[in-house]
Amino acid sequence: MAELPDRCARCAVRDEALCASLHDDELSALNDMARRRTVTKGEVVAWAGDRSTICANIVSGVLKLATSMPDGREQIVGLLFAGDFLGDPFAEDVSLTATALSDADLCIYPRSGFERILEGHPKLERMLLRRTIDSLEEARGRMLTLGRRSAGEKVAGFLLDMSAKVSAGRGPGADGGFDLPISRGQIADVLGLTIETVSRQMTALKTAAIVKLAGRSVVILDRQALAARAGGG
Amino acid sequence: MAELPDRCARCAVRDEALCASLHDDELSALNDMARRRTVTKGEVVAWAGDRSTICANIVSGVLKLATSMPDGREQIVGLLFAGDFLGDPFAEDVSLTATALSDADLCIYPRSGFERILEGHPKLERMLLRRTIDSLEEARGRMLTLGRRSAGEKVAGFLLDMSAKVSAGRGPGADGGFDLPISRGQIADVLGLTIETVSRQMTALKTAAIVKLAGRSVVILDRQALAARAGGG
DNA sequence: CGCTGGCTTGAGGGGCATCAAAGACCGTGG
DNA sequence: CCACGGTCTTTGATGCCCCTCAAGCCAGCG
């Protein structure tokens, strides 16, 4: 029986990433072909249209998945945080450009090798299926936001989402403030708005004393009012 | 070895639906718990929020998957055609309301049973994973449309999509017209527009002699111009 | 200190929603 | 046969929400 690789034993996302579905001794096969890589803020990890050669787990940092149009309009279709999985094991080509929004650590596998491992590890495949289903559900929820919500509803909902995401990684009780992981401009690209509209909506929330804002730091003062502005659904 | 169930042998989507991943003799286990059901236009197959009890293959007809807001705003997040799969084998609750947009035939499985079969049939699970990945990619493509495209681009793109979908089921060469599977109002709910805007954009395309329109029938007269209006991306 | 990137604020216009009404299509029943 | 109601669609008039363009503010950093 192989030993738990040291790199994995000390991995910050050992129990959170896809690999959590593998026993310690199963991990070695994956680990044998993995390599760690640190990417810097702004660096593109994968270009849409390129050959797909890798999959990866996010160990730390934030990445965006985005599509864009020839004239430059961009839509962020997903944000990836620590523990999230990047890449499509079956696709020949990359469909979405993945860019680091902060410095980030990745645990990278060659795609072909990952696909091979998938064959022999049904638990890993099951985990991947569940995660893909979750991503699909999230994407569909965002479709409602993009298609039917007003700018005010979008921004209020986004703040609630981010609040939920950080408090999930922090255990219950910690209902203080948090820092937005991305800039105003990127929020605009998530919500299908312009940076000016995002900014105006945020100052409106600040003026209404619903949130306290300073740069990227956020404190929700009146969660109920914020939820009301998000509109439910 | 079990015999290929007669119902499956004559099934219109035998080679197209998820079951295509199963050998004839593996099909019996699935078939044993399946039942056919015909639903009529307008009938709701599954309500968001209800307990999830079924999965199904669409044998014929068109369904919509939609989310909505308390005030009634609706967003269609997916259209299901013959061969498509409906339901989430793992979810306890239904997340999206599924409604028949035409009379439709379904091949329905109890969710719990389907989940059990999944355990023993890796090829079936692999097929489901691939389809889920495809759905995710489609959803993300629509996010670009919803967030960043103009009304004119949305409608032009939609017509191209529908054209591609019907010609896919028809073999190559058949580049004539086709019928839209859904109403103007439903197109609006897919694209995040109002019915009036959809109508106006379509008459604009007709006036420009790019398409010929009569009710739901569509003939694309100038595919290049239509693609130009869709904006690429 | 000037430069750069991110954020805010203002003024103005356009795209799409909203409101309103009339036309097209269709099955139903008189 | 045709009047009738229902649903879907088209077309018009109006207004608002958000984009666009433009300027200025702030913090970090060479």
PDB file of N, CA and C (backbone and C1' of nucleotides) in Angstrom, chain A residues 150-151 193-194 196-197 200, chain D residues 17-23:
ATOM      1  N   SER A 150     -33.110  43.061 -12.149  1.00  0.00           N
ATOM      2  CA  SER A 150     -32.644  44.430 -12.362  1.00  0.00           C
ATOM      3  C   SER A 150     -31.246  44.592 -11.781  1.00  0.00           C
ATOM      4  N   ALA A 151     -30.614  45.716 -12.118  1.00  0.00           N
ATOM      5  CA  ALA A 151     -29.262  45.966 -11.630  1.00  0.00           C
ATOM      6  C   ALA A 151     -29.220  45.949 -10.101  1.00  0.00           C
ATOM      7  N   LEU A 193     -23.387  43.690 -16.230  1.00  0.00           N
ATOM      8  CA  LEU A 193     -23.616  45.134 -16.067  1.00  0.00           C
ATOM      9  C   LEU A 193     -22.338  45.865 -16.461  1.00  0.00           C
ATOM     10  N   THR A 194     -22.344  47.192 -16.285  1.00  0.00           N
ATOM     11  CA  THR A 194     -21.112  47.959 -16.444  1.00  0.00           C
ATOM     12  C   THR A 194     -20.568  48.286 -15.064  1.00  0.00           C
ATOM     13  N   GLU A 196     -19.815  51.122 -13.913  1.00  0.00           N
ATOM     14  CA  GLU A 196     -20.461  52.309 -13.353  1.00  0.00           C
ATOM     15  C   GLU A 196     -21.774  51.937 -12.668  1.00  0.00           C
ATOM     16  N   THR A 197     -22.520  51.061 -13.294  1.00  0.00           N
ATOM     17  CA  THR A 197     -23.794  50.658 -12.702  1.00  0.00           C
ATOM     18  C   THR A 197     -23.562  49.901 -11.395  1.00  0.00           C
ATOM     19  N   ARG A 200     -22.649  52.458  -8.777  1.00  0.00           N
ATOM     20  CA  ARG A 200     -23.812  53.246  -8.333  1.00  0.00           C
ATOM     21  C   ARG A 200     -24.732  52.435  -7.436  1.00  0.00           C
TER      22      ARG A 200
ATOM     23  P    DC D  17     -36.747  53.236 -13.581  1.00  0.00           P
ATOM     24  O5'  DC D  17     -35.689  52.064 -13.751  1.00  0.00           O
ATOM     25  C5'  DC D  17     -36.016  50.954 -14.566  1.00  0.00           C
ATOM     26  C4'  DC D  17     -34.842  50.577 -15.448  1.00  0.00           C
ATOM     27  C3'  DC D  17     -33.500  50.529 -14.726  1.00  0.00           C
ATOM     28  O3'  DC D  17     -32.923  49.273 -15.018  1.00  0.00           O
ATOM     29  C1'  DC D  17     -33.332  51.855 -16.688  1.00  0.00           C
ATOM     30  P    DC D  18     -31.686  48.717 -14.155  1.00  0.00           P
ATOM     31  O5'  DC D  18     -30.459  48.971 -15.141  1.00  0.00           O
ATOM     32  C5'  DC D  18     -30.485  48.357 -16.411  1.00  0.00           C
ATOM     33  C4'  DC D  18     -29.583  49.099 -17.347  1.00  0.00           C
ATOM     34  C3'  DC D  18     -28.127  49.198 -16.905  1.00  0.00           C
ATOM     35  O3'  DC D  18     -27.343  48.597 -17.907  1.00  0.00           O
ATOM     36  C1'  DC D  18     -28.940  51.277 -17.705  1.00  0.00           C
ATOM     37  P    DC D  19     -25.766  48.386 -17.804  1.00  0.00           P
ATOM     38  O5'  DC D  19     -25.255  49.079 -19.160  1.00  0.00           O
ATOM     39  C5'  DC D  19     -25.981  48.856 -20.361  1.00  0.00           C
ATOM     40  C4'  DC D  19     -25.611  49.893 -21.400  1.00  0.00           C
ATOM     41  C3'  DC D  19     -24.111  50.115 -21.589  1.00  0.00           C
ATOM     42  O3'  DC D  19     -23.822  50.186 -22.980  1.00  0.00           O
ATOM     43  C1'  DC D  19     -25.167  52.168 -21.023  1.00  0.00           C
ATOM     44  P    DT D  20     -22.303  50.237 -23.467  1.00  0.00           P
ATOM     45  O5'  DT D  20     -22.004  51.792 -23.656  1.00  0.00           O
ATOM     46  C5'  DT D  20     -22.848  52.565 -24.501  1.00  0.00           C
ATOM     47  C4'  DT D  20     -22.440  54.018 -24.442  1.00  0.00           C
ATOM     48  C3'  DT D  20     -20.925  54.269 -24.473  1.00  0.00           C
ATOM     49  O3'  DT D  20     -20.635  55.109 -25.577  1.00  0.00           O
ATOM     50  C1'  DT D  20     -21.989  55.536 -22.758  1.00  0.00           C
ATOM     51  P    DC D  21     -19.137  55.362 -26.040  1.00  0.00           P
ATOM     52  O5'  DC D  21     -18.817  56.797 -25.413  1.00  0.00           O
ATOM     53  C5'  DC D  21     -19.726  57.875 -25.632  1.00  0.00           C
ATOM     54  C4'  DC D  21     -19.416  59.012 -24.692  1.00  0.00           C
ATOM     55  C3'  DC D  21     -17.920  59.351 -24.557  1.00  0.00           C
ATOM     56  O3'  DC D  21     -17.744  60.741 -24.767  1.00  0.00           O
ATOM     57  C1'  DC D  21     -18.942  59.175 -22.441  1.00  0.00           C
ATOM     58  P    DA D  22     -16.259  61.380 -24.852  1.00  0.00           P
ATOM     59  O5'  DA D  22     -16.093  62.075 -23.433  1.00  0.00           O
ATOM     60  C5'  DA D  22     -17.165  62.833 -22.887  1.00  0.00           C
ATOM     61  C4'  DA D  22     -16.837  63.245 -21.465  1.00  0.00           C
ATOM     62  C3'  DA D  22     -15.342  63.444 -21.190  1.00  0.00           C
ATOM     63  O3'  DA D  22     -15.133  64.744 -20.677  1.00  0.00           O
ATOM     64  C1'  DA D  22     -16.357  62.131 -19.510  1.00  0.00           C
ATOM     65  P    DA D  23     -13.687  65.383 -20.548  1.00  0.00           P
ATOM     66  O5'  DA D  23     -13.557  65.534 -18.964  1.00  0.00           O
ATOM     67  C5'  DA D  23     -14.644  66.101 -18.254  1.00  0.00           C
ATOM     68  C4'  DA D  23     -14.560  65.698 -16.807  1.00  0.00           C
ATOM     69  C3'  DA D  23     -13.183  65.931 -16.167  1.00  0.00           C
ATOM     70  O3'  DA D  23     -13.316  66.936 -15.172  1.00  0.00           O
ATOM     71  C1'  DA D  23     -14.130  63.837 -15.545  1.00  0.00           C
TER      72       DA D  23
END
